[in-house]
Amino acid sequence: MSDLLAAVLLLGGSFFMLVASIGLIRLPDVYCRMHAATKATTFGMGGILLGASLIFWSATVTTQALLAVFFLFLTAPVAAHLISRAAYKRGPDLCAETTHDEYGKYLEGQKSEEKSAKQYGDA
Amino acid sequence: MIEIAVQISLLMLGASVLLAFIRLAKGPTTSDRVVAADTLATNVLGVIALFAIQTHNKLFIIAVLALAILSFVGTTVYAKFLERGKIIE
């Protein structure tokens, strides 16, 4: 029974990793690709490590696997956020289907604020 | 049964490593390449965990933890490099 559950977890986890890589190939721009890659990969790693801890069934392995899963769940969104911000500041290559661009508006607002502050400073 | 599942999972992860590598080689912008490298690192973590199961060696699981930390640091540094153009200021 535990073997069956472990096998299902392993297969599900690697399936999610495969889906992430297919998304990385097929989606149109950096932001979509990162959306696919980050979430699905993290989930897949969670499945694989939980399967491994079920198979080994020892306290050490379970602790290490849970720590690794916790760390991945903590850091993957941070890394994705950092990369997307850097990619946007480098030049927003948004794909043609994009409908919302809130960060662009925010950056524009910041720029105009800076400009008005400078004008006041000159006066 | 576990052995067959591990074999199939390794095949799937091999395919996904290949796809991520294609994106890494092709990627139109540098940001694409960084995303592909991050995915590649996570895929390699999965391969290591499966290798630990296949060889019945518990020690590889802690390599997963160490490599996860290293890949996070690497991605952060790349993001900073993309944003500023230099790493140490």
Coordinates of C-alpha atoms in Angstrom, one line a residue:
Chain A
M1 CA 0.0 0.0 0.0
S2 CA 2.8 2.4 1.0
D3 CA 4.7 1.2 -2.2
L4 CA 1.7 2.1 -4.3
L5 CA 1.4 5.5 -2.8
A6 CA 5.1 6.2 -3.2
A7 CA 5.0 5.1 -6.9
V8 CA 2.0 7.4 -7.5
L9 CA 3.8 10.3 -5.8
L10 CA 7.0 9.7 -7.9
L11 CA 5.1 9.4 -11.2
G12 CA 2.9 12.4 -10.4
G13 CA 5.9 14.5 -9.4
S14 CA 7.9 13.7 -12.5
F15 CA 4.8 14.3 -14.7
F16 CA 4.5 17.8 -13.2
M17 CA 8.2 18.4 -14.0
L18 CA 7.6 17.3 -17.6
V19 CA 4.6 19.6 -17.9
A20 CA 6.8 22.5 -16.6
S21 CA 9.4 21.9 -19.2
I22 CA 6.8 21.6 -22.0
G23 CA 5.4 24.9 -20.8
L24 CA 8.9 26.4 -20.9
I25 CA 9.2 25.4 -24.5
R26 CA 5.7 26.3 -25.8
L27 CA 4.7 29.5 -24.0
P28 CA 5.2 32.8 -25.7
D29 CA 7.2 35.2 -23.4
V30 CA 9.5 35.2 -20.3
Y31 CA 6.7 35.8 -17.8
C32 CA 4.5 33.0 -19.1
R33 CA 7.4 30.6 -19.2
M34 CA 8.4 31.5 -15.7
H35 CA 4.8 31.0 -14.4
A36 CA 4.8 27.5 -15.9
A37 CA 8.3 26.6 -14.8
T38 CA 8.3 27.8 -11.2
K39 CA 5.0 26.5 -9.9
A40 CA 4.9 23.1 -11.6
T41 CA 8.5 22.4 -10.8
T42 CA 8.1 23.2 -7.2
F43 CA 5.0 21.0 -6.9
G44 CA 6.8 18.1 -8.8
M45 CA 9.8 18.3 -6.5
G46 CA 7.4 18.1 -3.5
G47 CA 5.9 14.9 -4.9
I48 CA 9.2 13.3 -5.7
L49 CA 10.7 14.0 -2.3
L50 CA 7.6 12.8 -0.4
G51 CA 7.8 9.6 -2.4
A52 CA 11.4 9.2 -1.5
S53 CA 10.7 9.7 2.2
L54 CA 7.9 7.1 1.9
I55 CA 10.2 4.6 0.3
F56 CA 13.2 5.0 2.7
W57 CA 10.8 5.3 5.7
S58 CA 13.4 6.6 8.2
A59 CA 13.4 9.7 10.3
T60 CA 16.6 11.2 8.9
V61 CA 15.5 11.0 5.3
T62 CA 12.0 12.3 6.0
T63 CA 13.4 15.3 7.9
Q64 CA 15.8 16.1 5.1
A65 CA 13.2 15.7 2.4
L66 CA 10.7 17.8 4.3
L67 CA 13.3 20.5 4.9
A68 CA 14.2 20.4 1.2
V69 CA 10.5 20.7 0.2
F70 CA 10.0 23.6 2.7
F71 CA 13.0 25.4 1.4
L72 CA 11.9 25.0 -2.3
F73 CA 8.4 26.2 -1.5
L74 CA 9.9 29.2 0.3
T75 CA 12.5 30.2 -2.3
A76 CA 10.9 29.4 -5.7
P77 CA 8.4 32.3 -5.6
V78 CA 11.2 34.7 -4.4
A79 CA 13.5 33.6 -7.2
A80 CA 10.7 33.9 -9.8
H81 CA 9.8 37.4 -8.6
L82 CA 13.4 38.5 -8.8
I83 CA 13.8 37.2 -12.3
S84 CA 10.6 38.7 -13.6
R85 CA 11.4 42.1 -12.1
A86 CA 14.9 42.0 -13.6
A87 CA 13.5 40.9 -17.0
Y88 CA 10.9 43.7 -17.0
K89 CA 13.5 46.4 -16.1
R90 CA 15.8 45.0 -18.8
G91 CA 13.1 45.7 -21.4
P92 CA 9.5 44.4 -21.2
D93 CA 9.2 41.9 -24.1
L94 CA 5.5 41.3 -23.5
C95 CA 3.8 38.9 -25.9
A96 CA 1.0 40.2 -28.2
E97 CA -1.8 38.6 -26.2
T98 CA -0.9 40.5 -23.0
T99 CA -4.0 42.5 -21.7
H100 CA -2.7 43.9 -18.3
D101 CA 0.6 45.7 -17.6
E102 CA 0.2 47.0 -14.0
Y103 CA 4.0 47.2 -13.3
G104 CA 4.5 49.3 -16.4
K105 CA 1.9 51.8 -15.2
Y106 CA 3.5 51.8 -11.7
L107 CA 7.0 52.5 -13.2
E108 CA 5.5 55.3 -15.3
G109 CA 3.9 56.9 -12.2
Q110 CA 7.3 56.7 -10.4
K111 CA 9.0 58.4 -13.3
S112 CA 6.6 61.3 -13.5
E113 CA 6.8 61.7 -9.7
E114 CA 10.5 62.0 -9.9
K115 CA 10.2 64.5 -12.7
S116 CA 7.8 66.8 -10.8
A117 CA 10.1 66.5 -7.7
K118 CA 13.0 67.7 -9.8
Q119 CA 11.0 70.6 -11.2
Y120 CA 10.1 71.7 -7.7
G121 CA 13.8 71.4 -6.7
D122 CA 14.8 73.6 -9.7
A123 CA 12.2 76.3 -8.8
Chain B
M1 CA 6.8 -1.9 -8.7
I2 CA 9.0 0.9 -7.2
E3 CA 11.7 0.1 -9.7
I4 CA 9.4 0.5 -12.7
A5 CA 8.0 3.7 -11.3
V6 CA 11.5 5.1 -10.8
Q7 CA 12.5 4.1 -14.3
I8 CA 9.5 5.8 -15.9
S9 CA 10.1 8.9 -13.7
L10 CA 13.7 9.0 -14.8
L11 CA 12.6 8.9 -18.4
M12 CA 10.2 11.8 -17.9
L13 CA 12.8 13.8 -16.0
G14 CA 15.3 13.1 -18.8
A15 CA 12.8 14.4 -21.3
S16 CA 12.2 17.6 -19.3
V17 CA 15.9 18.2 -18.8
L18 CA 16.2 18.0 -22.6
L19 CA 13.4 20.5 -23.1
A20 CA 14.8 22.9 -20.6
F21 CA 18.2 22.6 -22.3
I22 CA 16.6 23.4 -25.7
R23 CA 15.2 26.6 -24.1
L24 CA 18.6 27.4 -22.5
A25 CA 20.3 27.1 -25.9
K26 CA 17.6 28.8 -27.9
G27 CA 16.1 31.4 -25.5
P28 CA 15.8 34.8 -27.3
T29 CA 16.6 36.9 -24.2
T30 CA 19.0 36.4 -21.3
S31 CA 16.1 36.3 -18.9
D32 CA 14.7 33.2 -20.8
R33 CA 18.1 31.5 -20.3
V34 CA 18.1 32.3 -16.6
V35 CA 14.6 30.8 -16.2
A36 CA 15.7 27.7 -18.2
A37 CA 18.8 27.3 -16.0
D38 CA 16.6 27.5 -12.8
T39 CA 14.2 24.8 -14.2
L40 CA 17.2 22.7 -15.2
A41 CA 18.6 22.9 -11.7
T42 CA 15.3 21.8 -10.2
N43 CA 15.1 18.9 -12.7
V44 CA 18.5 17.8 -11.7
L45 CA 17.4 17.8 -8.0
G46 CA 14.6 15.4 -9.0
V47 CA 17.1 13.2 -10.9
I48 CA 19.3 13.1 -7.8
A49 CA 16.3 12.1 -5.5
L50 CA 15.3 9.3 -8.0
F51 CA 19.0 8.2 -8.2
A52 CA 19.0 7.9 -4.4
I53 CA 15.9 5.7 -4.5
Q54 CA 17.4 3.6 -7.3
T55 CA 20.7 2.9 -5.6
H56 CA 19.2 2.6 -2.0
N57 CA 21.6 5.3 -0.8
K58 CA 20.1 7.7 1.7
L59 CA 23.1 10.1 1.5
F60 CA 22.0 11.6 -1.8
I61 CA 18.9 13.2 -0.2
I62 CA 21.0 15.7 1.7
A63 CA 22.7 16.6 -1.7
V64 CA 19.2 17.6 -2.8
L65 CA 18.9 20.1 0.1
A66 CA 22.4 21.5 -0.6
L67 CA 21.9 21.9 -4.3
A68 CA 18.5 23.6 -3.7
I69 CA 20.2 26.2 -1.6
L70 CA 22.9 26.7 -4.2
S71 CA 20.5 27.0 -7.1
F72 CA 18.5 29.6 -5.2
V73 CA 21.6 31.6 -4.6
G74 CA 22.7 31.3 -8.2
T75 CA 19.3 32.4 -9.5
T76 CA 19.3 35.4 -7.1
V77 CA 22.7 36.4 -8.3
Y78 CA 21.7 36.1 -11.9
A79 CA 18.6 38.2 -11.3
K80 CA 20.8 40.9 -9.7
F81 CA 23.2 40.8 -12.6
L82 CA 20.3 41.2 -15.1
E83 CA 19.0 44.2 -13.2
R84 CA 22.2 46.1 -12.4
G85 CA 24.8 44.7 -14.8
K86 CA 27.2 44.0 -12.0
I87 CA 27.1 41.6 -9.0
I88 CA 29.3 43.2 -6.3
E89 CA 28.9 46.9 -5.7

